[in-house]
XYZ file of C-alpha atoms in Angstrom:
582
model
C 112.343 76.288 96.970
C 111.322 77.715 100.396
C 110.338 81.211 100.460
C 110.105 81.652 104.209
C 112.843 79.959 106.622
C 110.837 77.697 108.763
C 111.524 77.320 112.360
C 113.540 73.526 113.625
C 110.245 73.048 116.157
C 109.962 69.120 115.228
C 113.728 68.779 115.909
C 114.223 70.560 118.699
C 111.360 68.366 120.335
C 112.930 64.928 120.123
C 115.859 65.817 121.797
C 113.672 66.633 125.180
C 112.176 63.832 127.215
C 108.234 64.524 128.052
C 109.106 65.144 131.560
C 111.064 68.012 130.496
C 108.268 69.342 128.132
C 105.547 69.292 131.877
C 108.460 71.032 133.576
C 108.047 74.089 130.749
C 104.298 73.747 130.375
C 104.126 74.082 134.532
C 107.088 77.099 133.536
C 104.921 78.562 131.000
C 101.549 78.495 133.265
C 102.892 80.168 136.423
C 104.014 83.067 133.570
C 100.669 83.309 132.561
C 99.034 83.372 136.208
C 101.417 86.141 136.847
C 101.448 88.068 134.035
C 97.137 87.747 134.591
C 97.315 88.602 138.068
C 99.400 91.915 137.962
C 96.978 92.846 134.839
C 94.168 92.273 137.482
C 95.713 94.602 140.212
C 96.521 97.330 137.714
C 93.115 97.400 136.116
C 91.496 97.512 139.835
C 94.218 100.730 140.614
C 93.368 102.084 137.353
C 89.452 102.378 137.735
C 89.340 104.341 140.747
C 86.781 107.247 141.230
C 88.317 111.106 141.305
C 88.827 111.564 144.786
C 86.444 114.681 146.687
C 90.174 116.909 145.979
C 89.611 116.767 142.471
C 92.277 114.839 140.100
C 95.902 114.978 141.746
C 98.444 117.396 140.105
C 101.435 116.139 141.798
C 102.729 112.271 142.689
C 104.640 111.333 145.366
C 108.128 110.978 145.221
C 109.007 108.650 147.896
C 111.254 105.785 146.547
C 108.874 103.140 147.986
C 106.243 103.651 145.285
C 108.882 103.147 142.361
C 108.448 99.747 141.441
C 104.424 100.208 141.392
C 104.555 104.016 139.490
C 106.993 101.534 137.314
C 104.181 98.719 136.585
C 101.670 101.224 135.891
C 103.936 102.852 133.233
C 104.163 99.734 131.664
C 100.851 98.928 131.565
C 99.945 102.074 129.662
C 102.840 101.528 127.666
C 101.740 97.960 126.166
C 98.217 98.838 125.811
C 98.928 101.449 123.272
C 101.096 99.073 121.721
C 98.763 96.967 121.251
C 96.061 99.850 119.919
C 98.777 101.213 117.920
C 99.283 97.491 116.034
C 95.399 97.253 115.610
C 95.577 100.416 113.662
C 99.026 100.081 111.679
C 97.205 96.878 110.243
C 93.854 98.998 109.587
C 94.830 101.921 108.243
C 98.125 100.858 106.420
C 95.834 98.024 104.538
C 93.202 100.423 103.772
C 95.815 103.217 102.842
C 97.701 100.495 100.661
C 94.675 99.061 98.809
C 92.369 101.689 97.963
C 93.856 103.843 95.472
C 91.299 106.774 96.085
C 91.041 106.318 100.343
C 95.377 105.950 99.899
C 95.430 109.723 98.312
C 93.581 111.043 101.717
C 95.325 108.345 104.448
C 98.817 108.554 103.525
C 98.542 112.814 104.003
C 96.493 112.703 106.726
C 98.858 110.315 108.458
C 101.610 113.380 107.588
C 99.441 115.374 109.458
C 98.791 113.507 112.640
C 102.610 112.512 112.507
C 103.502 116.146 112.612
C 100.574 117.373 115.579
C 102.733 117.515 118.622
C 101.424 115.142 122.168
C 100.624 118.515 123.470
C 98.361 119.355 120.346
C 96.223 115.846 120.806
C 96.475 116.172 124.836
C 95.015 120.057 124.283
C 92.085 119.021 122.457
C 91.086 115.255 123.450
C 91.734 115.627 127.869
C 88.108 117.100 128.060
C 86.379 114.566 125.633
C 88.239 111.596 128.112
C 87.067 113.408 130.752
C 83.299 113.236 129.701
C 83.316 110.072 128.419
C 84.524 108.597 131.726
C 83.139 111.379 134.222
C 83.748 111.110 138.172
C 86.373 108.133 136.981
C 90.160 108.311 136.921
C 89.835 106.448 133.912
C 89.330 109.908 132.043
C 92.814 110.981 132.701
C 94.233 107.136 132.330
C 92.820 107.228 128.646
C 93.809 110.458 127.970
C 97.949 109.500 129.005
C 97.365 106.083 126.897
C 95.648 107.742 123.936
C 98.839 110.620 124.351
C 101.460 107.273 124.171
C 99.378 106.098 121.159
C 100.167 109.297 119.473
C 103.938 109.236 119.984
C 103.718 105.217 118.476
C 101.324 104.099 116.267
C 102.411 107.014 113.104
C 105.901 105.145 112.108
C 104.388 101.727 112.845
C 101.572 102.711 109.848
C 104.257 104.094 107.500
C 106.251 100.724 107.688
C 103.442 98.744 107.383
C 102.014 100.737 104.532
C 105.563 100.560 102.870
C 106.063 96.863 102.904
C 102.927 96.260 101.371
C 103.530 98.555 98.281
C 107.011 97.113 97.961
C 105.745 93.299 98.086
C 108.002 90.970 95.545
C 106.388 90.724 92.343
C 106.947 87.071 91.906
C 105.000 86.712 95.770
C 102.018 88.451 94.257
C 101.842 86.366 91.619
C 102.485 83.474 93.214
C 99.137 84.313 95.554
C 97.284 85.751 92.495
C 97.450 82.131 90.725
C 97.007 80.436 93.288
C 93.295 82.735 93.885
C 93.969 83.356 97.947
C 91.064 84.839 99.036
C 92.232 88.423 100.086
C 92.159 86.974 103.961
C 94.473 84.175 102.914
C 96.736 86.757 101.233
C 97.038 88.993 103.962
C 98.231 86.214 106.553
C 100.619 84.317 104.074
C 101.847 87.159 102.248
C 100.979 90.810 103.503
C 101.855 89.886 107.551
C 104.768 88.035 106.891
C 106.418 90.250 104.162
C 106.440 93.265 106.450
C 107.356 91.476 109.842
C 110.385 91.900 110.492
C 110.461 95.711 109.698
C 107.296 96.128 111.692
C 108.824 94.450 114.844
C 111.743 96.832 114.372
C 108.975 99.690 114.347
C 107.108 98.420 117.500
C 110.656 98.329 119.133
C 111.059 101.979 118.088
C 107.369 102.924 119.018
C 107.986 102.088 122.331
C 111.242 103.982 122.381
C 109.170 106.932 120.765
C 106.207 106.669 123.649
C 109.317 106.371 126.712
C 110.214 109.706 125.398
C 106.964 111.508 125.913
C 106.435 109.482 129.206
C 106.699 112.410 131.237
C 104.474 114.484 129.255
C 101.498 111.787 129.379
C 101.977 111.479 132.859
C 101.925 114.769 134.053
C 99.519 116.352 131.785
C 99.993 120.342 131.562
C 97.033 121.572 129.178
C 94.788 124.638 129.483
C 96.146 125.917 132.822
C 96.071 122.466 134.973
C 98.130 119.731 135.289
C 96.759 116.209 135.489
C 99.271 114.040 137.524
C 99.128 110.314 137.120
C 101.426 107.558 139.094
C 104.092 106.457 136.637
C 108.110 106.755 136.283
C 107.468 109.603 133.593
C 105.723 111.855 136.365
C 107.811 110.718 139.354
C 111.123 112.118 137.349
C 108.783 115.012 136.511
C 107.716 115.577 139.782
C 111.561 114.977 141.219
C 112.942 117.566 138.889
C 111.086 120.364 140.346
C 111.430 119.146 143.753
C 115.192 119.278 142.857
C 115.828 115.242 143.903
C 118.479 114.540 141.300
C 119.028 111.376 144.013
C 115.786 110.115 142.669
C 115.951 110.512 138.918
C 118.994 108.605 139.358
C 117.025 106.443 140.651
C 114.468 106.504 137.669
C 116.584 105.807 135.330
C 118.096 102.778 137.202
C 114.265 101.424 137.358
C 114.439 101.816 133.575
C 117.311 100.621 132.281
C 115.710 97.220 134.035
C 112.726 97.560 132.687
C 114.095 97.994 129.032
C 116.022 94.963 129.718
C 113.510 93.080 130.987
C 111.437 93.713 128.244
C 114.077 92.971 125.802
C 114.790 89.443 127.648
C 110.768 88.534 127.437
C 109.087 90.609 124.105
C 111.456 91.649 121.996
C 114.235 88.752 121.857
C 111.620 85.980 121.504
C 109.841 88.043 118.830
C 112.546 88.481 116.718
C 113.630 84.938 117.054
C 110.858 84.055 115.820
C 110.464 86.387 112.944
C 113.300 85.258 111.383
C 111.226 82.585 109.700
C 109.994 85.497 107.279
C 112.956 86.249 106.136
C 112.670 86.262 102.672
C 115.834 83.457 101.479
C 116.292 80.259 100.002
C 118.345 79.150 102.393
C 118.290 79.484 106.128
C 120.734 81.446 107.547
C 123.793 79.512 109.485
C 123.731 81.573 112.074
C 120.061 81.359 113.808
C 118.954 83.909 116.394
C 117.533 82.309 119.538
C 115.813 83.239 122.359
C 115.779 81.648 126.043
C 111.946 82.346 126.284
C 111.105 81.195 122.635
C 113.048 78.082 122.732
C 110.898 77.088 126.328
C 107.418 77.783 124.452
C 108.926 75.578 121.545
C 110.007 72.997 124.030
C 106.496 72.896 125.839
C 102.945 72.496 124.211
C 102.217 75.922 124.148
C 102.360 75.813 120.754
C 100.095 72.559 119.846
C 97.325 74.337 122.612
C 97.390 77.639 120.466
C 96.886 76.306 117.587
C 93.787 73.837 118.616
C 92.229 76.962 120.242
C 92.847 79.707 116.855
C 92.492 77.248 114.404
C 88.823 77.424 114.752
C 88.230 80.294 114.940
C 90.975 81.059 111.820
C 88.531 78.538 109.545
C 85.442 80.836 110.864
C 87.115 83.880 109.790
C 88.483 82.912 106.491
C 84.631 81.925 105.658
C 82.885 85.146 106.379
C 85.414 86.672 104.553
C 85.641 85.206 101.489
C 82.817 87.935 100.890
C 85.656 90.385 100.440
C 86.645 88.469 97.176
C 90.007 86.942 95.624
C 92.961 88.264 95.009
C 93.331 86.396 91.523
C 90.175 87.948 90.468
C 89.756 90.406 87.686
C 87.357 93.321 87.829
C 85.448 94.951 84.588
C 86.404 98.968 85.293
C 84.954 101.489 83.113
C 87.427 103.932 82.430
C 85.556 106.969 81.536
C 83.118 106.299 84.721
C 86.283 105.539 86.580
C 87.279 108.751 85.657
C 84.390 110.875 86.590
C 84.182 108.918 90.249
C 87.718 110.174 90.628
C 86.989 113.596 89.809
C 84.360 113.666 91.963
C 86.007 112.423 94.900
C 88.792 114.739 94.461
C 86.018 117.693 94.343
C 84.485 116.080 97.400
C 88.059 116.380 99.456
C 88.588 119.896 98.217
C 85.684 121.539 99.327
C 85.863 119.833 102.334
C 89.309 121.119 103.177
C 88.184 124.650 101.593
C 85.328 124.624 104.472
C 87.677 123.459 107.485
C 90.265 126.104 106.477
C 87.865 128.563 105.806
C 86.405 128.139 109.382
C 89.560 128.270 111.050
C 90.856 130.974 109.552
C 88.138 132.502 110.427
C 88.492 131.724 114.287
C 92.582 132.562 114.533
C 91.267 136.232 112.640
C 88.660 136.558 115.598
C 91.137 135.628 118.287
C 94.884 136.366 117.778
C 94.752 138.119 114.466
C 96.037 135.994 111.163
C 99.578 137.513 111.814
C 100.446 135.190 114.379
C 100.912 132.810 110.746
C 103.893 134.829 110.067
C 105.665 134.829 113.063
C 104.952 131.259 113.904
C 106.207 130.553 110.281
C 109.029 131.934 110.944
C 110.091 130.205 114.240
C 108.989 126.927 112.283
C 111.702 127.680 109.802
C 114.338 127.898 112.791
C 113.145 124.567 114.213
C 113.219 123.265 110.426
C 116.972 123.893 110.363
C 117.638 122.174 113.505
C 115.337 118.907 112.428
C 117.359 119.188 108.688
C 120.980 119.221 110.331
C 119.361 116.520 112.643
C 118.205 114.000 110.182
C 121.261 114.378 107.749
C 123.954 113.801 110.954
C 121.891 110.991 112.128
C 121.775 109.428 108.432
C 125.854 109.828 108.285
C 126.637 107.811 111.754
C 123.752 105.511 111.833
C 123.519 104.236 108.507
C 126.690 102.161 108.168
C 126.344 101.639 111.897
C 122.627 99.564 111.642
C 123.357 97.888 108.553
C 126.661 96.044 110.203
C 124.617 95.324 113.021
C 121.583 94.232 111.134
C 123.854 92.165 109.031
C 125.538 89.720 111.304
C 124.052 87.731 113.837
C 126.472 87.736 116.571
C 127.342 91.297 116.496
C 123.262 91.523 116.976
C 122.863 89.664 119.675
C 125.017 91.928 121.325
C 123.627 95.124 120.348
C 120.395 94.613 120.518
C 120.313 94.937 124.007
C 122.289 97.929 123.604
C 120.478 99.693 121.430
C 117.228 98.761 123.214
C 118.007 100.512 126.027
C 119.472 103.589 124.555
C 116.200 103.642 121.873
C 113.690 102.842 124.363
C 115.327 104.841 127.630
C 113.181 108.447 127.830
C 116.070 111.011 126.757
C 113.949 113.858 129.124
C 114.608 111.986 132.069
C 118.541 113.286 131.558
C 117.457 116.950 130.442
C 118.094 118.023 133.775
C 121.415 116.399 133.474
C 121.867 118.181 130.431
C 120.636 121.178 131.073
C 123.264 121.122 134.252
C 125.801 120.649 131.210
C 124.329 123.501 129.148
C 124.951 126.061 131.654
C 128.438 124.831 132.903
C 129.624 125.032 129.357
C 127.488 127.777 128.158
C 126.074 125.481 125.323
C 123.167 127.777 123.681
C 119.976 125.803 123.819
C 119.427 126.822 120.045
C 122.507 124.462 119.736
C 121.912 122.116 123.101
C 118.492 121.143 121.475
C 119.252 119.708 118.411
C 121.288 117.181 120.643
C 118.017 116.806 122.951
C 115.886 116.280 119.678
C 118.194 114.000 118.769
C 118.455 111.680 122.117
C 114.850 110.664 121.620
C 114.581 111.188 117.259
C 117.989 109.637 115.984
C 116.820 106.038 116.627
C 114.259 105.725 113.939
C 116.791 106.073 111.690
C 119.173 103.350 113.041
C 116.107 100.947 113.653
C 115.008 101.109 110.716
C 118.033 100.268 108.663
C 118.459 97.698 110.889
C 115.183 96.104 109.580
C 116.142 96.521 106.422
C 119.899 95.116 106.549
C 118.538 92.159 108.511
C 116.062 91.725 105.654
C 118.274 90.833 102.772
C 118.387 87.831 101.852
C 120.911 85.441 102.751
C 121.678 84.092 99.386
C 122.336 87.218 97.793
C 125.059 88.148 100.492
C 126.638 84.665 100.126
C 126.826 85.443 96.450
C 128.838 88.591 97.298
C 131.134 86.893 98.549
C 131.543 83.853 96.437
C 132.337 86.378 93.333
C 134.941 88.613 96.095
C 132.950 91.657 95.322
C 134.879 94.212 97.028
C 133.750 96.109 100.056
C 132.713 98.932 98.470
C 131.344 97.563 95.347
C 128.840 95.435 97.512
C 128.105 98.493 99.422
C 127.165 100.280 96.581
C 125.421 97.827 94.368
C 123.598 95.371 97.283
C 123.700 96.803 100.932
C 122.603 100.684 99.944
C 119.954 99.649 97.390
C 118.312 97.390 100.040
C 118.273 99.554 102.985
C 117.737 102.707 101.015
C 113.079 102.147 101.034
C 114.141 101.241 105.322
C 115.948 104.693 105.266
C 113.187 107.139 103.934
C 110.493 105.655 106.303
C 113.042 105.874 109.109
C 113.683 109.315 107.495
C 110.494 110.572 107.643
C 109.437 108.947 111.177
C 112.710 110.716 112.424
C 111.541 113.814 110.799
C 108.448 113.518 112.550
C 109.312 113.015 115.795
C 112.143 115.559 115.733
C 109.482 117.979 115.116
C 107.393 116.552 118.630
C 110.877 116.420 120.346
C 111.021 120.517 119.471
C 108.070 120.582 122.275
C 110.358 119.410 125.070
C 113.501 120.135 123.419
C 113.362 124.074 122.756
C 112.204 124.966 127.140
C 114.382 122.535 129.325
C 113.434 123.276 132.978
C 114.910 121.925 136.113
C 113.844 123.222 139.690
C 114.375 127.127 139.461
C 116.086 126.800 136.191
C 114.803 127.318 132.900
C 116.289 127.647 129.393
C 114.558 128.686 126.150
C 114.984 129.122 122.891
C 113.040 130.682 119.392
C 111.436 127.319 117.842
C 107.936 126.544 116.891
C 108.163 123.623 119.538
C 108.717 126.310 122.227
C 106.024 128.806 120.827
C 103.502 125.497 120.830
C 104.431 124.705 124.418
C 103.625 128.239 125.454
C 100.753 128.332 123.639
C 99.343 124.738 125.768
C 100.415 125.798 128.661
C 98.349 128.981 129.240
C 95.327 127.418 127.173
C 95.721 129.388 124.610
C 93.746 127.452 122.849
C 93.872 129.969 118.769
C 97.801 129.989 119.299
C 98.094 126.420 120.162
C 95.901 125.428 117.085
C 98.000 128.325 115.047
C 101.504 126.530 115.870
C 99.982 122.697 115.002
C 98.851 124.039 111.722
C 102.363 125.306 110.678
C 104.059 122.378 112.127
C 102.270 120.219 109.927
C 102.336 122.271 107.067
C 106.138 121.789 107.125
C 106.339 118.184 107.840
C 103.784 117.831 104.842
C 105.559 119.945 102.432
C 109.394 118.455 103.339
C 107.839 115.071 102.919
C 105.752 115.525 99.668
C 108.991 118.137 98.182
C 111.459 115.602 99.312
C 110.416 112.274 100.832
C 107.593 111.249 98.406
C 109.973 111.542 95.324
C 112.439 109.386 97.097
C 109.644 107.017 97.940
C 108.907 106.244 94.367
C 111.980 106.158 93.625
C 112.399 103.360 95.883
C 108.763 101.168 94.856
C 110.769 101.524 91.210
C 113.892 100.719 91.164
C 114.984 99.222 95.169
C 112.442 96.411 95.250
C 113.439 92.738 95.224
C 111.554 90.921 92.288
């Protein structure tokens, strides 16, 4: 029995002549020139010394400099994809092995989930700035680091969730077999949580489009960094009042999210279809214009002489790191007291940093401003509640039809790319214009602007998890005529339901950074408000007050922590015990 469908590679090459294989390897090299020569040209643009003005806070807005603003955007864009990937794998291994590091991880990563852009931006601008002084490079790692931020958190919580909810019979399987814990983690641990990871990475990107304009045209302690990009040319065009030009924007985007569709995302989830876990392939194979030509050329064959090297090097220095079949002599009473120490270790630790802080918002604003920032949290956690369970109602049955059949995904996918991935501020100005024709409230008008940028983590997500089920388990629906709503109940919910929460809680958590740009809309003259914690944080950052801003992350994450430990974590283990496939 095959575990993991297995791509037709050997088939698909003897219906090509070896003329036609050159024409794609020639294909396949000009890509790569390309692709290294524009990487070239940005990195020279990029590492640029600050100018005897001082650091720019406002970009042109001449239509001419679109396309490269455009190419820069993108650049930052994939390099804290690729940061945030590096660290999902870190982190969510650590978090998932280590029963005593998992108890710190898992709430710290509530914590950074729930710090708004503008709370990392506040504090880490200065340290970019010193580490790369008299460079532009300062600011450039400050707006990646900012994009990291708004991706890498969901990315670790899917990661982290697909290796607690492995199949039993996989683990064995790898146990008897003694994998070394290397070995395990490329045949099991990678290709168990693929597909919901590449669903994640889609959304990540989404999630760091959203807070484009934000890490573009940095607005922290009473300046404004201003960096070429599409996030602060529609920035920079709404308070110039050019709506002629965000039109323009969002034209540049909608190709961009295409194009990247047509070249990343298409190929890459062609190809992780292999890992679906099945006996059976399915019938209906998703393909890809870019992954069939690398399959067609010897891309492939050239890879794998080059990595498999260097993939025999690494599997010997770690073999170190032990076996996965291998047993361990624990000592439970000295297990016990390590525990107990390491739990008194974490508490006084925390006892020390709160102590000090409290300390400093007593010295500054006075420990009142806890109060009435609690208070406007509990407004903004209405607005994320209603959010998450109106989301949950439309997108739910909507992702798992789509995730479901292949031809109805093929079309959507695009579809949903572009709405997931296009930056919902670049139409606030649009919808602000809306807002005050209709005389929407913002208290109202921002739960729908929360929502343009939040609601997708949700749909994504069950997506993944829909597309996940296994073939043979569907087919046996419908062999026995299991009605509609039977199956429904009793295979489709149960196997999206773990793909919900973490889509859940990601949503959660980046309806609560939406508040920042969701609660004060402004457009030229124009500005709406409204009472939210997102609003009070945004004041806070943008005068540098520095004790109010550091007041308003503190409650924010207090809430995300105790909604998710109140009502996510039970849900969670309810989930790893009874919605697993063994």
């Amino acid at each position: 029995m095959n575990i993991f469908t297995i791509s037709h590679k050997e088939k698909e090459h003897t219906k090509i002549n070896k003329n036609t294989r050159y024409l794609y390897d020639i294909i396949i090299c000009i890509g790569i020139i390309a692709i290294f020569g524009v990487v070239v040209f940005l990195i020279q643009c990029i590492n640029q010394p600050i100018s005897a003005n001082g650091i720019p806070s406002t970009v042109s807005t001449n239509l001419k400099n679109l396309p490269y603003y455009t190419l820069r955007s993108i650049f930052r864009m994939l390099i804290a994809l690729i940061a945030s990937l590096i660290f999902t794998i870190i982190y969510g291994t650590i978090a998932a092995r280590s029963r005593r590091l998992g108890k710190i991880l898992i709430p710290l990563l509530d914590i950074l989930q729930s710090v708004p852009i503008l709370g990392f931006l506040s504090a880490t601008v200065t340290i970019w700035l010193v580490i790369f002084p008299n460079s532009m490079l300062g600011v450039e790692a400050a707006s990646i680091f900012a994009i990291f931020t708004s991706q890498a958190w969901n990315m670790t919580f899917s990661f982290y969730h697909s290796l607690l909810s492995e199949p039993k019979e996989l683990d064995e399987a790898v146990r008897s077999f003694n994998l070394t814990r290397w070995q395990r983690f490329w045949t099991l641990d990678i290709p168990n949580s693929m597909i919901a990871l590449l669903w994640n990475c889609m959304m990540s990107v989404g999630g760091g489009w959203f807070f484009l304009t934000a890490s573009e045209m940095i607005s922290v302690n009473n300046h404004t960094y201003a960096l070429p990009g599409i996030g602060s040319f529609v920035a920079q065009s709404a308070v110039d009042n050019k709506l002629g030009h965000i039109w323009w924007a969002i034209l540049a985007m909608i190709i961009v999210v295409l194009a990247l569709d047509f070249f990343l995302w298409q190929p890459l989830t062609a190809w992780a279809e292999r890992f679906r876990i099945t006996q059976n392939s399915s019938d209906e194979q998703k393909n890809s214009v870019i992954l069939t030509l690398i399959r067609h050329s010897h891309a492939d064959e050239i890879i794998s002489k080059i990595f498999s090297p260097i993939n025999q090097w690494l599997d010997k220095i770690t073999r170190p790191l032990g076996n996965t079949g291998s047993k361990r002599q624990y000592n439970p009473l000295k297990n016990k007291i390590y525990d107990r120490l390491f739990n008194v270790l974490v508490f006084i630790f925390i006892i020390i940093g709160a102590t000090k802080m409290m300390f400093f918002v007593a010295n500054t604003c006075g420990l009142e401003e806890f109060a009435k920032a609690g208070a406007l949290g509990a407004i903004t956690f209405l607005r994320v509640t209603i959010l998450i369970i109106v989301s949950s109602i439309i997108w739910v049955p909507i992702g798992a039809i789509i995730g479901m059949n292949t031809k109805i995904s093929k079309i959507m996918q695009p579809i949903v790319q572009i709405f997931a991935s296009f930056p919902a501020n670049f139409i606030f100005p649009f919808a602000m214009m809306w807002f005050l024709a209709w005389n929407i409230d913002l208290s109202w008008g921002s739960i729908i602007l929360m929502a343009l940028g939040t609601q997708w983590y949700i749909l994504f997500n069950v997506i993944a998890g829909a597309s996940a089920i296994p073939d043979d388990l569907r087919e046996m629906t419908y062999s026995f005529q299991i009605k509609s709503i039977l199956r429904w109940k009793t295979l489709i919910l149960p196997s999206i339901f773990a793909y919900w929460c973490t889509g859940g809680i990601t949503a959660a958590g980046g309806a609560w950074n939406a508040s920042i740009v969701s609660e004060i809309v402004e457009y030229g003259s124009h500005r709406m408000t409204t009472y939210g914690l997102g609003a009070y944080i945004t004041d806070a950052t943008s005068s540098g007050d520095f004790a109010r801003t550091l007041v308003g992350v503190v409650v924010m994450s207090l809430f995300v922590i105790l909604s998710n430990r109140l009502f996510w974590t039970p849900l969670q283990r309810l989930c790893e015990k009874r919605y697993v496939f063994e």
